mmCIF file of C-alpha atoms in Angstrom:
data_model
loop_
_atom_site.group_PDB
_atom_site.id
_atom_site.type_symbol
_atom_site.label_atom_id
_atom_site.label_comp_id
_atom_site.label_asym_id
_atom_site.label_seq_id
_atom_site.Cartn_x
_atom_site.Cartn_y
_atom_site.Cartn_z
ATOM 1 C CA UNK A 1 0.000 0.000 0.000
ATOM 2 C CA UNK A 2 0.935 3.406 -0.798
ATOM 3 C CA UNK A 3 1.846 5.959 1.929
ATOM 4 C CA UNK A 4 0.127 9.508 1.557
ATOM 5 C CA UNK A 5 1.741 12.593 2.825
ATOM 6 C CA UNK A 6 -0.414 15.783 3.401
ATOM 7 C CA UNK A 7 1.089 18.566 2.121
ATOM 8 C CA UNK A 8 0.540 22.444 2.864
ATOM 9 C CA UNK A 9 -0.221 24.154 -0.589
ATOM 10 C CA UNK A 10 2.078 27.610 0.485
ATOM 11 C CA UNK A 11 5.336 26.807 -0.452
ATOM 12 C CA UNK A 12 8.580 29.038 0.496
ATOM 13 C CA UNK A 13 11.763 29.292 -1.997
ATOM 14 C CA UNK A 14 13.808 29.124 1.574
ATOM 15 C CA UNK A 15 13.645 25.842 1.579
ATOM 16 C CA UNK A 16 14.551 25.047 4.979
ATOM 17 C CA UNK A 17 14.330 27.928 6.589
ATOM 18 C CA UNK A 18 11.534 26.587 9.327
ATOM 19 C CA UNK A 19 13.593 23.602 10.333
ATOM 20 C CA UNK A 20 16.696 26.059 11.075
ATOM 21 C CA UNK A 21 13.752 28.494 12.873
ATOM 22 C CA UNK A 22 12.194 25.941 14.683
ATOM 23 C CA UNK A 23 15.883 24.378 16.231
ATOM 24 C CA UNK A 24 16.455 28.322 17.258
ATOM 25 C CA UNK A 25 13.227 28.613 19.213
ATOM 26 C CA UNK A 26 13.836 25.040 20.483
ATOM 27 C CA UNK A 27 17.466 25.446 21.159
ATOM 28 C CA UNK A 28 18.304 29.334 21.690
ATOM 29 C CA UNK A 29 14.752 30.928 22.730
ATOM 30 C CA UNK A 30 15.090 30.159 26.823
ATOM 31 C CA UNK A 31 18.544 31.578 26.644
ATOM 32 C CA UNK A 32 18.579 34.410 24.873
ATOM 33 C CA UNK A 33 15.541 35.624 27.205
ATOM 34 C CA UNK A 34 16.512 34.797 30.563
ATOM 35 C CA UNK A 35 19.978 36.433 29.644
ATOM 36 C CA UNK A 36 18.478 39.531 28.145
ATOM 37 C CA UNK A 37 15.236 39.641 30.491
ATOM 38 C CA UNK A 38 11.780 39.795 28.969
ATOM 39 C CA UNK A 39 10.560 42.612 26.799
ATOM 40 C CA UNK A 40 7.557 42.978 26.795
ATOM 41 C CA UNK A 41 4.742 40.678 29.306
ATOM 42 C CA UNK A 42 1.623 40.723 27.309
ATOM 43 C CA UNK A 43 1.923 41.630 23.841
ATOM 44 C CA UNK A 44 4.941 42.331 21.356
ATOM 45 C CA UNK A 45 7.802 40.757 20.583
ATOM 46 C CA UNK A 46 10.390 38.801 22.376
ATOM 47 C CA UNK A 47 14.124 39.590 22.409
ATOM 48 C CA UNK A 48 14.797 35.819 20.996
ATOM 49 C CA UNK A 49 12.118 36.243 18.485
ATOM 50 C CA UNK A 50 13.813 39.340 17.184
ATOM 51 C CA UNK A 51 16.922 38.215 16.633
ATOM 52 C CA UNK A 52 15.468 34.824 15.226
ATOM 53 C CA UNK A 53 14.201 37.629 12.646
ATOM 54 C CA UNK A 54 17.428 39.181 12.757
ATOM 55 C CA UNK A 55 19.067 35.725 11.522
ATOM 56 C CA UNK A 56 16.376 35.096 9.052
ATOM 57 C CA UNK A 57 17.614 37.738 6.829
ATOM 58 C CA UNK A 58 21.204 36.242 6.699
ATOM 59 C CA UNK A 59 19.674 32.356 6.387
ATOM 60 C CA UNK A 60 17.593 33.692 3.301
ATOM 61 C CA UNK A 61 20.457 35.687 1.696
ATOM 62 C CA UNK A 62 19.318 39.185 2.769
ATOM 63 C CA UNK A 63 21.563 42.222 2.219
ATOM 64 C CA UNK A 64 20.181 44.620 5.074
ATOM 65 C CA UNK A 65 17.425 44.673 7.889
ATOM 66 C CA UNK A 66 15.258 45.714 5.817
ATOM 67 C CA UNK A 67 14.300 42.513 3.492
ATOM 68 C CA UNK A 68 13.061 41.140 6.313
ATOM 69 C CA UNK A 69 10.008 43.641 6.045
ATOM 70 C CA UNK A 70 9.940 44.044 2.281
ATOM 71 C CA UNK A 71 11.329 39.955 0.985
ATOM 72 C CA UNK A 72 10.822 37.559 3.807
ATOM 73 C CA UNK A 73 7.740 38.462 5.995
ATOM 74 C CA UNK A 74 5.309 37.054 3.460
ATOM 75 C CA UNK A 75 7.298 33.343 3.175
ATOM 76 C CA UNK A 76 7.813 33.386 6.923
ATOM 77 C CA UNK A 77 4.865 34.047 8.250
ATOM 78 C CA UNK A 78 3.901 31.233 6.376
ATOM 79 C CA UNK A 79 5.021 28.967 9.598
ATOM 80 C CA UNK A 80 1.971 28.951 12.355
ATOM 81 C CA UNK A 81 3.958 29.062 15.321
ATOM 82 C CA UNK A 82 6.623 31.328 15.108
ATOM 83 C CA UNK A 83 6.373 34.606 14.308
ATOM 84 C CA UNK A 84 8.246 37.025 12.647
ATOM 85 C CA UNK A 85 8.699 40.859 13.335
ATOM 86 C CA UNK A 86 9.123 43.654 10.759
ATOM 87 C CA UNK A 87 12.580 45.608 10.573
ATOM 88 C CA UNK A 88 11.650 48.723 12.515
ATOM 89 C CA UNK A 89 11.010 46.208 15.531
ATOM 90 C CA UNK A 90 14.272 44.418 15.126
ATOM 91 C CA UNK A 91 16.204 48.342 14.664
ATOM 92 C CA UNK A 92 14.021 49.781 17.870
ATOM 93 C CA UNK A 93 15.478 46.428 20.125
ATOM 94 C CA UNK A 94 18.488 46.805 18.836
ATOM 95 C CA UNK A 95 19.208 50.300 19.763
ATOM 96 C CA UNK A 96 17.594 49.280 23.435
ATOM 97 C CA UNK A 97 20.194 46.766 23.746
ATOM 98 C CA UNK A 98 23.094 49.515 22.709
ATOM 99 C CA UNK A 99 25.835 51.107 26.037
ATOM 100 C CA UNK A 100 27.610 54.280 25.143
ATOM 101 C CA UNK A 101 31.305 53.995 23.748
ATOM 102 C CA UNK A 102 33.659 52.915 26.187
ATOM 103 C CA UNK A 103 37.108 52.717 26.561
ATOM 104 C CA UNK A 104 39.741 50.061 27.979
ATOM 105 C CA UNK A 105 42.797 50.565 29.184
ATOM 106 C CA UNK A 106 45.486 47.265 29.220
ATOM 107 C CA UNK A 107 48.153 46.602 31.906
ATOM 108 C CA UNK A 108 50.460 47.767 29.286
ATOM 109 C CA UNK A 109 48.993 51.016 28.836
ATOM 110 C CA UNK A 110 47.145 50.500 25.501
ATOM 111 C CA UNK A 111 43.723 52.052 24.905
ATOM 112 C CA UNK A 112 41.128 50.616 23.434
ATOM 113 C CA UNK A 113 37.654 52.009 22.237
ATOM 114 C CA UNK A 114 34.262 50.249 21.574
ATOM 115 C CA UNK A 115 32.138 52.312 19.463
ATOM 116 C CA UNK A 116 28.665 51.591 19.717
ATOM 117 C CA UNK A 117 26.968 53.089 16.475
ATOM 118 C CA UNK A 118 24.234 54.723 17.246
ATOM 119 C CA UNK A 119 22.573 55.669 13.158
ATOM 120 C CA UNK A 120 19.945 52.566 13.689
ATOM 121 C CA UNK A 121 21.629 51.341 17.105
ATOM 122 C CA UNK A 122 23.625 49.114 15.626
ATOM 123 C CA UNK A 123 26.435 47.537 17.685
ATOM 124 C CA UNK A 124 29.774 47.391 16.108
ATOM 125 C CA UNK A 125 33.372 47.671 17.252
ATOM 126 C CA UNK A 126 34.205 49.289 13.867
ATOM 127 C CA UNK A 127 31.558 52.055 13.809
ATOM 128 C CA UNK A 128 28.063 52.035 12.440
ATOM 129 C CA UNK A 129 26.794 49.962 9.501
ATOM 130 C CA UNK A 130 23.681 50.278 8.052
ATOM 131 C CA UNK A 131 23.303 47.298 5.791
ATOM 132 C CA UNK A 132 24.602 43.365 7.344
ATOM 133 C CA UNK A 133 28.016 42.844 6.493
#
């Protein structure tokens, strides 16, 4: 006898893009928000879910925040668990998450600076960046 397999009729050209979602949430999720506390209690997004979306864009060959808004919200929100937040979330937790500069000083008497960027509060010990490098 034949075996049947029940099939969705959405399809995504990610191809396995939920599998590598669904081993974040499963994996990653508990971490990232008892390390970064919770957000937001009763409605919003999750720190873990936003930098699930975050990944997304470099899983599905994105070239800045902003395909995840304008390319890959319509194929991931295909999935009917996890959800998927739009770039101006991802930017706004982002620039929550940001310190001012600071500066280290070695035993040896060498300084060193970390720059926070601050344009879309991205993090980065080179400056700010505006697209994903």
């Amino acid at each position: 006898m034949a075996k049947v397999a029940i099939k969705s009729e959405k399809l995504t050209p990610f191809g396995g893009i939920f599998s590598i979602m669904e081993q974040f949430d499963s994996k990653l999720s508990s971490v990232i928000d008892s390390t970064l506390g919770m957000r937001c209690r009763l409605y919003g997004y999750q720190y873990s879910e936003i930098i699930r979306s975050l990944m997304s864009v470099y899983f599905c060959g994105g070239s800045c925040i902003e395909d995840v808004t304008s390319h890959l919200m319509c194929h991931l929100s295909l999935h009917p668990t996890l959800r998927t937040c739009s770039a101006d979330t991802v930017l706004r937790a982002i620039k929550e998450l940001t310190q001012d500069n600071i500066s280290y000083t070695s035993d040896t008497g060498k300084t060193y600076k970390i720059l926070h960027g601050r344009e879309h509060g991205v993090s980065s010990a080179y400056g700010t960046h505006t697209q994903l490098l």
